[in-house]
Coordinates of C-alpha atoms and ligand atoms in Angstrom, one line a residue:
Chain J
M1 CA 113.6 56.3 79.5
S2 CA 115.8 53.3 78.8
A3 CA 119.5 53.3 79.4
L4 CA 121.9 54.7 76.9
P5 CA 122.7 52.3 74.1
A6 CA 126.2 50.8 74.6
A7 CA 127.8 52.7 71.7
A8 CA 126.4 55.9 73.0
E9 CA 127.8 55.2 76.4
Q10 CA 131.1 54.7 74.8
A11 CA 130.9 58.0 72.8
L12 CA 130.0 59.9 75.9
E13 CA 132.9 58.4 77.8
T14 CA 135.3 59.4 75.1
F15 CA 134.0 62.8 74.2
S16 CA 133.2 64.1 77.7
Q17 CA 136.8 63.9 78.8
P18 CA 138.8 67.1 78.7
I19 CA 140.4 66.8 75.3
S20 CA 141.9 69.4 73.0
W21 CA 140.1 70.5 69.8
E22 CA 142.6 68.6 67.8
Q23 CA 142.0 65.3 69.6
R24 CA 138.3 66.0 69.3
A25 CA 138.6 66.5 65.5
R26 CA 140.7 63.3 65.2
L27 CA 138.2 61.3 67.2
L28 CA 135.3 62.7 65.1
M29 CA 137.0 61.5 62.0
A30 CA 137.7 58.1 63.5
W31 CA 134.1 57.7 64.4
G32 CA 133.1 58.8 60.9
E33 CA 135.1 56.1 59.4
Q34 CA 133.0 53.5 61.3
L35 CA 129.8 54.6 59.6
E36 CA 128.3 51.8 57.7
P37 CA 128.6 52.9 54.0
L38 CA 125.4 53.6 52.0
T39 CA 124.9 52.0 48.7
D40 CA 124.8 54.1 45.5
D41 CA 121.1 53.6 45.4
E42 CA 120.7 55.0 48.9
R43 CA 122.8 58.0 48.0
S44 CA 119.9 59.3 46.0
E45 CA 118.4 62.7 45.6
P46 CA 115.3 62.0 47.8
N47 CA 117.6 60.8 50.6
R48 CA 119.9 63.8 50.4
V49 CA 119.5 66.4 53.1
D50 CA 119.2 70.0 51.8
G51 CA 120.9 72.8 53.6
C52 CA 124.3 71.1 54.1
E53 CA 127.5 72.6 52.8
S54 CA 128.6 69.1 52.1
L55 CA 126.6 66.2 50.7
V56 CA 124.7 64.3 53.4
W57 CA 122.2 61.4 53.0
L58 CA 119.9 60.0 55.6
V59 CA 117.8 56.9 55.4
G60 CA 115.5 55.6 58.2
H61 CA 113.7 52.3 58.7
F62 CA 110.9 51.7 61.1
S63 CA 110.1 48.2 62.1
E64 CA 108.4 46.7 65.2
G65 CA 108.1 50.0 66.9
H66 CA 111.8 50.9 66.6
W67 CA 113.8 53.3 64.4
Q68 CA 117.0 52.4 62.6
F69 CA 118.9 55.1 60.7
R70 CA 121.8 55.1 58.4
A71 CA 123.6 58.1 57.1
S72 CA 126.6 59.2 55.2
G73 CA 128.3 62.4 53.9
D74 CA 131.2 63.4 51.6
A75 CA 133.0 65.4 54.3
R76 CA 134.9 63.7 57.1
L77 CA 134.0 65.6 60.1
I78 CA 130.3 65.7 59.4
R79 CA 130.5 61.9 59.0
G80 CA 131.8 61.8 62.6
L81 CA 128.9 64.0 63.8
L82 CA 126.5 61.7 61.9
A83 CA 128.0 58.6 63.6
L84 CA 127.6 60.2 67.0
L85 CA 124.0 61.0 66.2
L86 CA 123.2 57.5 65.0
V87 CA 124.6 55.8 68.1
R88 CA 122.2 57.9 70.2
V89 CA 119.0 57.3 68.2
N90 CA 119.3 53.9 66.7
G91 CA 117.1 51.3 68.2
L92 CA 115.0 53.7 70.2
P93 CA 111.2 53.2 70.4
A94 CA 109.4 55.8 68.4
D95 CA 107.9 57.6 71.4
E96 CA 111.3 57.9 73.1
L97 CA 112.9 59.3 69.9
S98 CA 110.2 61.9 69.6
T99 CA 111.0 63.4 72.9
L100 CA 114.8 63.0 72.8
D101 CA 116.7 66.2 73.3
L102 CA 119.5 65.8 70.7
A103 CA 120.9 69.3 71.3
A104 CA 121.5 68.2 74.9
W105 CA 123.2 65.0 73.6
F106 CA 125.7 67.0 71.4
S107 CA 126.3 69.4 74.4
Q108 CA 127.2 66.5 76.6
L109 CA 129.7 65.5 73.9
G110 CA 131.2 69.0 73.9
L111 CA 129.9 69.5 70.3
A112 CA 127.1 71.9 70.9
R113 CA 128.7 74.5 68.6
H114 CA 128.0 72.3 65.6
L115 CA 124.3 72.9 66.2
S116 CA 124.5 76.7 66.3
P117 CA 122.3 78.5 63.8
S118 CA 125.3 80.0 62.0
R119 CA 126.7 76.7 61.2
T120 CA 126.0 75.4 57.7
N121 CA 127.5 72.0 58.3
G122 CA 124.1 70.5 58.1
L123 CA 123.8 68.7 61.4
Q124 CA 120.7 70.8 62.2
A125 CA 119.3 70.0 58.8
V126 CA 119.8 66.3 59.5
L127 CA 117.9 66.5 62.8
T128 CA 115.1 68.3 61.0
R129 CA 114.9 65.6 58.4
M130 CA 115.0 62.9 61.0
R131 CA 112.1 64.6 62.8
E132 CA 110.1 64.7 59.5
L133 CA 110.8 61.1 58.8
T134 CA 109.6 60.0 62.2
L135 CA 106.5 62.2 62.2
N136 CA 105.4 61.0 58.8
A137 CA 105.9 57.3 59.6
P138 CA 103.0 55.0 59.9
R139 CA 102.3 54.2 63.5
Chain Q
M1 CA 159.2 92.6 57.0
P2 CA 155.8 92.0 58.5
I3 CA 153.2 94.5 57.3
L4 CA 151.5 96.4 60.1
S5 CA 148.3 98.4 59.8
P6 CA 148.5 101.9 61.2
W7 CA 144.7 102.0 61.3
R8 CA 144.2 98.8 63.3
S9 CA 143.8 100.7 66.6
D10 CA 141.1 102.8 65.1
F11 CA 138.9 99.7 65.2
P12 CA 138.1 98.6 68.8
A13 CA 136.7 95.3 67.6
L14 CA 140.1 94.1 66.5
A15 CA 141.4 94.1 70.0
A16 CA 138.1 92.5 71.3
L17 CA 138.3 89.8 68.7
A18 CA 142.0 89.2 69.5
A19 CA 141.0 88.8 73.2
D20 CA 138.6 86.1 72.1
S21 CA 141.4 84.5 70.1
Q22 CA 139.7 85.3 66.8
T23 CA 141.5 86.3 63.7
Y24 CA 139.0 88.2 61.5
L25 CA 139.5 87.5 57.8
D26 CA 136.0 87.9 56.6
S27 CA 135.7 91.6 55.8
A28 CA 134.1 90.9 52.4
A29 CA 131.1 89.6 54.4
T30 CA 131.0 92.5 56.7
S31 CA 133.6 94.8 58.1
Q32 CA 134.6 95.9 61.6
K33 CA 133.8 99.5 62.5
P34 CA 136.0 102.5 63.4
Q35 CA 135.6 104.3 66.7
A36 CA 134.5 107.4 64.9
M37 CA 131.4 105.5 63.6
L38 CA 130.6 104.1 67.1
D39 CA 130.9 107.5 68.6
A40 CA 128.5 109.0 66.0
L41 CA 125.9 106.2 66.5
L42 CA 126.0 106.6 70.3
G43 CA 126.2 110.4 70.0
Y44 CA 123.1 110.6 67.9
Y45 CA 121.0 108.5 70.4
R46 CA 122.5 110.3 73.4
A47 CA 121.7 113.7 72.0
G48 CA 118.1 112.8 71.3
A49 CA 116.6 110.7 68.6
A50 CA 114.0 112.1 66.2
N51 CA 112.3 111.2 63.0
V52 CA 113.4 112.9 59.8
H53 CA 111.6 115.0 57.2
R54 CA 108.4 115.2 59.3
A55 CA 108.9 117.1 62.5
Q56 CA 109.1 120.8 63.0
H57 CA 110.7 120.5 66.5
L58 CA 114.4 121.0 67.2
P59 CA 115.4 117.4 67.6
G60 CA 113.7 116.6 64.3
E61 CA 115.4 119.5 62.6
R62 CA 118.7 118.4 63.9
A63 CA 118.3 114.7 62.9
T64 CA 117.1 115.8 59.4
R65 CA 120.0 118.0 58.9
A66 CA 122.5 115.3 60.0
F67 CA 120.7 112.8 57.8
E68 CA 120.9 115.0 54.8
E69 CA 124.5 115.9 55.5
A70 CA 125.3 112.2 55.3
R71 CA 123.6 112.1 51.9
G72 CA 125.9 114.8 50.8
K73 CA 129.0 113.0 52.2
I74 CA 128.1 109.9 50.1
A75 CA 127.5 112.1 47.1
R76 CA 131.0 113.5 47.5
W77 CA 132.5 110.1 48.2
L78 CA 131.1 108.8 44.9
N79 CA 131.4 112.1 43.1
A80 CA 127.8 112.1 42.1
A81 CA 126.6 115.2 40.3
S82 CA 124.1 115.9 43.0
H83 CA 123.0 114.6 46.4
D84 CA 119.5 114.0 44.9
E85 CA 121.1 111.1 43.1
I86 CA 121.7 109.3 46.4
I87 CA 118.9 107.1 47.7
F88 CA 119.1 105.3 51.0
T89 CA 117.9 101.7 51.1
R90 CA 118.4 98.9 53.7
G91 CA 121.3 97.4 51.7
A92 CA 122.7 96.6 48.3
T93 CA 120.2 93.8 48.0
E94 CA 117.3 96.1 48.6
A95 CA 118.7 98.7 46.1
L96 CA 118.8 96.0 43.4
N97 CA 115.3 94.9 44.2
L98 CA 114.2 98.5 44.1
L99 CA 115.6 98.7 40.6
A100 CA 114.1 95.4 39.4
Y101 CA 110.6 96.5 40.5
G102 CA 111.0 100.2 39.8
L103 CA 112.1 99.7 36.2
E104 CA 109.7 96.8 35.5
E105 CA 107.4 99.0 33.3
H106 CA 110.2 99.4 30.7
F107 CA 110.5 95.7 30.0
H108 CA 108.4 93.8 27.5
A109 CA 108.3 90.2 26.5
G110 CA 111.3 89.2 24.5
D111 CA 113.6 92.0 25.9
E112 CA 116.9 90.9 27.2
I113 CA 118.6 91.5 30.6
V114 CA 122.3 90.8 30.7
I115 CA 124.2 89.8 33.8
S116 CA 127.4 87.9 34.3
A117 CA 128.2 84.4 35.5
L118 CA 129.9 85.7 38.6
E119 CA 127.1 87.7 40.1
H120 CA 126.2 87.5 43.8
H121 CA 122.7 86.2 44.3
A122 CA 121.7 89.8 45.1
N123 CA 122.5 90.8 41.5
L124 CA 121.1 87.6 40.0
L125 CA 117.7 86.8 41.7
P126 CA 116.0 90.2 41.3
W127 CA 116.7 90.1 37.5
Q128 CA 115.9 86.4 37.2
Q129 CA 112.6 87.0 38.9
L130 CA 111.9 90.1 36.8
A131 CA 112.6 88.0 33.7
Q132 CA 110.1 85.4 34.9
R133 CA 107.4 88.1 35.6
R134 CA 107.8 89.8 32.3
D135 CA 108.8 86.9 30.1
L136 CA 112.2 88.3 29.3
A137 CA 115.4 86.5 28.4
L138 CA 118.1 86.5 31.0
I139 CA 121.5 86.4 29.2
V140 CA 124.5 85.3 31.3
L141 CA 127.9 86.6 30.2
P142 CA 130.6 83.9 30.6
V143 CA 133.7 84.5 32.7
T144 CA 137.3 83.8 31.7
T145 CA 139.5 81.4 33.7
S146 CA 141.2 84.4 35.3
G147 CA 137.9 85.6 36.5
Q148 CA 136.8 88.5 34.2
V149 CA 133.7 88.8 32.2
D150 CA 134.7 87.5 28.7
L151 CA 134.6 90.6 26.5
V152 CA 134.7 88.7 23.3
A153 CA 131.5 86.9 24.3
A154 CA 130.0 90.1 25.7
K155 CA 130.4 91.8 22.3
H156 CA 128.1 89.1 20.8
L157 CA 125.7 88.8 23.7
I158 CA 125.0 92.5 24.4
G159 CA 122.9 93.7 21.5
P160 CA 119.9 95.6 20.3
R161 CA 117.5 93.6 22.4
T162 CA 119.5 94.3 25.6
R163 CA 117.4 96.6 27.8
L164 CA 119.6 96.4 30.9
L165 CA 123.1 95.3 31.9
A166 CA 123.8 94.5 35.6
V167 CA 127.3 93.5 36.5
S168 CA 129.5 93.6 39.6
Q169 CA 132.5 95.8 39.8
L170 CA 134.7 93.5 42.0
S171 CA 133.8 89.8 42.4
N172 CA 133.1 88.7 46.0
V173 CA 134.4 85.2 45.1
L174 CA 137.2 85.8 42.7
G175 CA 138.5 89.2 43.8
T176 CA 138.7 90.3 40.2
W177 CA 137.9 93.8 38.9
Q178 CA 135.5 93.6 36.0
P179 CA 136.1 95.4 32.7
L180 CA 133.4 98.0 33.4
S181 CA 134.3 100.7 30.9
E182 CA 134.2 98.2 28.0
L183 CA 131.0 96.6 29.2
L184 CA 129.3 99.9 29.9
A185 CA 130.3 101.2 26.5
L186 CA 128.8 98.1 24.9
A187 CA 125.5 98.6 26.8
N188 CA 125.5 102.3 26.0
T189 CA 125.8 101.6 22.2
H190 CA 122.5 99.8 22.5
G191 CA 120.8 102.2 24.8
A192 CA 120.6 99.8 27.6
I193 CA 120.3 100.8 31.3
T194 CA 123.4 100.0 33.2
V195 CA 123.6 98.8 36.8
V196 CA 126.9 98.3 38.7
D197 CA 127.0 96.2 41.9
G198 CA 129.6 98.0 43.8
A199 CA 129.1 96.1 47.1
Q200 CA 132.7 94.9 47.1
G201 CA 134.3 97.5 44.8
V202 CA 133.3 100.5 46.9
V203 CA 135.4 99.3 49.7
H204 CA 138.6 99.4 47.8
G205 CA 139.5 102.8 46.3
R206 CA 137.4 105.8 45.4
H207 CA 135.1 105.4 42.4
D208 CA 133.8 108.4 40.5
M209 CA 130.3 108.0 39.3
Q210 CA 130.5 110.7 36.7
Q211 CA 133.6 109.1 35.2
L212 CA 132.3 105.6 35.5
G213 CA 129.2 106.6 33.6
C214 CA 126.8 103.9 34.7
D215 CA 123.1 104.7 35.3
F216 CA 123.0 103.0 38.7
Y217 CA 125.5 101.9 41.3
V218 CA 124.6 100.1 44.5
C219 CA 126.5 99.3 47.7
S220 CA 126.1 98.5 51.4
S221 CA 127.3 100.5 54.3
H222 CA 128.3 97.5 56.4
K223 CA 131.0 96.4 54.1
L224 CA 132.4 99.9 53.9
Y225 CA 133.2 100.1 57.7
G226 CA 129.7 101.6 58.3
P227 CA 126.7 100.3 60.2
D228 CA 124.4 97.6 58.8
G229 CA 120.9 98.3 57.8
V230 CA 121.8 101.0 55.2
G231 CA 122.5 100.7 51.5
V232 CA 123.1 103.2 48.9
L233 CA 121.6 103.5 45.5
Y234 CA 123.2 106.0 43.2
G235 CA 121.1 106.9 40.2
R236 CA 122.0 109.3 37.4
A237 CA 119.4 112.0 37.5
A238 CA 118.1 111.5 34.0
T239 CA 117.7 107.7 34.4
L240 CA 116.3 108.0 37.9
Q241 CA 113.3 109.7 36.4
R242 CA 112.4 106.5 34.7
V243 CA 112.2 104.6 37.9
L244 CA 108.8 104.3 39.6
P245 CA 108.3 104.1 43.3
W246 CA 108.2 100.6 44.6
Q247 CA 107.3 100.9 48.3
F248 CA 104.6 103.2 49.4
G249 CA 103.9 105.0 52.7
G250 CA 105.1 107.6 55.0
E251 CA 106.6 110.8 53.7
M252 CA 107.4 109.7 50.1
L253 CA 104.4 111.5 48.7
L254 CA 103.4 115.1 47.9
Q255 CA 99.7 114.6 48.4
T256 CA 97.1 112.0 48.5
D257 CA 93.4 111.4 48.9
Y258 CA 92.0 108.0 49.6
Y259 CA 92.1 106.9 46.0
T260 CA 95.1 108.5 44.3
A261 CA 98.5 110.0 45.2
K262 CA 101.3 112.1 43.8
F263 CA 104.8 111.0 44.8
R264 CA 107.9 113.0 45.5
P265 CA 110.8 112.9 43.1
A266 CA 114.1 111.1 44.0
P267 CA 115.5 110.7 46.5
L268 CA 112.6 111.0 49.0
G269 CA 110.1 109.3 46.7
F270 CA 112.1 106.1 47.1
E271 CA 112.5 106.3 50.8
A272 CA 109.1 105.2 52.1
G273 CA 108.8 104.8 55.8
T274 CA 111.2 105.8 58.5
P275 CA 114.8 105.3 57.3
A276 CA 117.7 104.0 59.5
V277 CA 118.4 107.5 60.7
S278 CA 121.1 106.6 63.2
A279 CA 122.9 104.3 60.8
V280 CA 122.8 106.8 57.9
I281 CA 124.3 109.5 60.2
A282 CA 126.9 107.0 61.4
L283 CA 127.8 106.1 57.8
G284 CA 128.5 109.7 57.3
A285 CA 130.9 109.6 60.2
T286 CA 132.6 106.5 58.7
L287 CA 133.1 108.4 55.4
D288 CA 134.6 111.4 57.3
Y289 CA 137.0 108.9 58.9
L290 CA 137.9 107.3 55.7
A291 CA 138.3 110.6 54.0
S292 CA 140.8 111.6 56.7
L293 CA 143.1 108.7 55.8
D294 CA 145.7 108.7 53.1
G295 CA 143.8 106.8 50.4
A296 CA 146.9 105.9 48.5
A297 CA 148.5 104.5 51.7
V298 CA 145.4 102.4 52.4
L299 CA 145.5 100.9 48.8
A300 CA 149.2 100.2 49.0
H301 CA 148.7 98.4 52.4
E302 CA 145.9 96.3 51.0
A303 CA 147.9 95.5 47.9
A304 CA 150.9 94.4 49.9
L305 CA 148.9 92.3 52.2
H306 CA 147.0 90.7 49.3
A307 CA 150.3 89.8 47.6
E308 CA 151.4 88.2 50.9
L309 CA 148.1 86.2 51.0
L310 CA 148.5 85.0 47.4
A311 CA 152.2 84.1 47.9
G312 CA 151.3 82.1 51.0
L313 CA 148.6 80.2 49.2
G314 CA 150.8 79.7 46.2
A315 CA 153.5 78.2 48.3
R316 CA 151.3 75.4 49.6
P317 CA 151.1 72.3 47.4
G318 CA 147.6 71.2 46.6
V319 CA 146.1 74.6 47.2
R320 CA 144.2 75.9 44.2
V321 CA 143.2 79.6 44.1
L322 CA 140.0 80.4 42.1
G323 CA 140.7 82.7 39.2
A324 CA 143.5 85.3 39.5
P325 CA 142.4 87.6 42.4
Q326 CA 143.5 91.2 42.1
T327 CA 142.3 92.8 45.3
A328 CA 141.3 92.2 48.8
L329 CA 140.3 88.5 48.8
A330 CA 141.1 85.1 47.5
S331 CA 139.0 81.9 47.5
F332 CA 140.7 78.5 47.4
V333 CA 140.2 74.8 47.6
V334 CA 142.7 72.1 48.5
E335 CA 143.1 69.0 46.5
D336 CA 141.5 65.9 48.1
V337 CA 140.3 68.0 51.0
H338 CA 136.6 68.9 51.5
S339 CA 136.3 72.6 52.1
A340 CA 133.7 71.9 54.8
D341 CA 136.3 69.9 56.8
L342 CA 138.9 72.6 56.3
A343 CA 136.4 75.3 57.4
H344 CA 135.6 73.2 60.5
L345 CA 139.3 73.0 61.5
L346 CA 140.0 76.7 60.8
T347 CA 137.0 77.6 62.9
E348 CA 138.3 75.5 65.8
Q349 CA 141.5 77.5 65.6
G350 CA 139.8 80.9 65.8
I351 CA 140.2 81.8 62.1
A352 CA 137.2 83.6 60.9
V353 CA 137.0 83.0 57.2
R354 CA 134.0 82.3 55.0
A355 CA 133.3 78.8 53.6
G356 CA 130.7 77.6 51.2
H357 CA 129.3 79.0 48.0
H358 CA 129.6 82.7 48.9
C359 CA 126.1 83.5 47.6
A360 CA 127.2 82.6 44.1
M361 CA 126.0 79.1 43.8
P362 CA 125.8 79.0 39.9
L363 CA 129.4 80.3 39.7
L364 CA 130.8 77.6 42.0
R365 CA 128.7 74.9 40.3
G366 CA 130.2 76.1 37.0
L367 CA 133.7 75.7 38.5
G368 CA 132.7 72.2 39.5
L369 CA 133.1 73.0 43.2
P370 CA 130.7 72.3 46.1
G371 CA 132.3 75.2 48.0
A372 CA 135.5 77.1 48.7
I373 CA 137.2 78.9 51.5
R374 CA 137.5 82.7 51.1
V375 CA 140.0 84.8 53.0
S376 CA 139.2 88.5 52.7
L377 CA 141.0 91.6 54.0
G378 CA 140.1 94.9 55.5
L379 CA 142.4 97.9 56.0
Y380 CA 142.9 96.8 59.6
N381 CA 144.4 93.4 58.8
D382 CA 148.1 92.8 59.1
S383 CA 150.8 90.2 58.5
G384 CA 150.1 88.7 61.9
D385 CA 146.6 87.8 60.9
L386 CA 147.9 86.1 57.8
Q387 CA 150.6 84.2 59.7
R388 CA 148.0 82.9 62.1
F389 CA 145.8 81.9 59.2
F390 CA 148.6 80.0 57.5
A391 CA 149.7 78.3 60.6
A392 CA 146.1 77.2 61.2
L393 CA 145.8 76.1 57.6
D394 CA 149.0 74.0 57.8
H395 CA 147.8 72.4 61.0
A396 CA 144.4 71.7 59.6
L397 CA 145.9 70.0 56.5
E398 CA 148.2 68.0 58.7
I399 CA 145.2 66.7 60.7
L400 CA 143.3 65.9 57.5
G401 CA 146.3 64.4 55.7
Ligands
PLP501 C1 129.1 91.5 45.2 C2 128.0 91.6 46.2 N1 126.8 92.1 45.9 C3 125.8 92.2 46.7 C4 125.9 91.9 48.0 C5 124.8 92.0 49.0 O1 125.0 92.9 50.0 P1 123.9 93.0 51.2 O2 123.8 91.6 51.8 O3 124.6 94.0 52.1 O4 122.7 93.6 50.7 C6 127.1 91.4 48.5 C7 127.3 90.9 49.9 O5 127.8 89.9 50.2 C8 128.2 91.2 47.5 O6 129.4 90.7 47.9

């Protein structure tokens, strides 16, 4: 297992501190604002992730054995969650991504509740889509 | 003057939720339960469980008697002409599916089924699928901006080809009472079967089936302060005879050989398999509890609290309430704020409200909204609950501002 990507290291440092729900929410929104925007073409129906209360799009590129994802959404807090997901997965070799425990990642950040089955915010649906993309990719 | 609920302490969950810092404002999804219901549930199991309608032994006799007494209590609650008009299902959804399958024989290609634009998926999908199976036309009655079925349009759309009308009594999204007497009269003129989705309506006030005059009325116990896993289908005796059994097995038959069977009439002919015995008995206890309250006082309390909810929402700039809610609930959106973000921040503050499409996707799409937040009230809510909600709402909007 390679070391955490630098941005993930930084996210972990920020979010694992004892902070109030309000600070956490503000931080999430700030992280969301750093998401690289998707083009109109990328915000297409096939890239849209079903099962989200808000609109979420996910695109993934596989090259030279590594995955690179980009994502966006129309709600602000989900954008923050997406940003925290991307910093953890981007640049990973395919085999490492396939065994990565993303629920544990969000737990470490104090955001495990956003993955609970009763949540319809779509983070779970995004993880499922990511898994589908990586499983179907040519090796 | 803050409004207090004299019944709050009858519901132990309210104190438990408060200890968890949760403010429960989602009773239209499901309600909390009175102690009387919890006692009945535990009491039944403690005294000895037994199956109903099939055992000659004492526990079986006792369970069957309590089960049938509960049927009688529901018949009285709804003022049905007879307790044989009360069928137990697993919920309102199953009751509507029972009808859509059990009445299927009476529909032929080109016939029309009429519903409204504000139906819950439970009162849309069974008819939509029946229409597909039998090549019928599904007619959707439009809704006015205040949130009632448009009667002018209904006069044109309900006609001689209408075989069935299925509408809700109280909208689970808009909190509006529907003009049932006019709609039922229109349907009756054309000899159509009438189905009322009372899942929300039954919780607020008493409704008299003989006065209402519909053929079928459905509701769920869990919204009416009863246990989950039980629904009620009221069917007027004459129309019930036109319904065929849809699930088979257990004690719903009179006799069978390997190749043919003869089925029981209603209600048992529609209750195949072991029913939710404990839950039915506990629903009976809930109705006893509700019957012991001053109904007018409950309604007045709910109305005062609802007015407070609407006033608070109305006082906040940017807040847009959907339709003109009359009872028990209100759905709203806030200008330039995504309701998913708002829901997230209300959840963080321990406010239990519903966010999303409320199982009425086409209605919200028609309003051009991806979702909305719904605040809904039970008889145990009080001004303190609303104050906590409004404080959390203001705080959330400040963070999102
Ligand atoms: C108007 C309406 N109809 C039907 C239902 C379905 O009830 P159940 O899920 O208990 O079957 C609901 C529940 O949300 C409702 O609000």
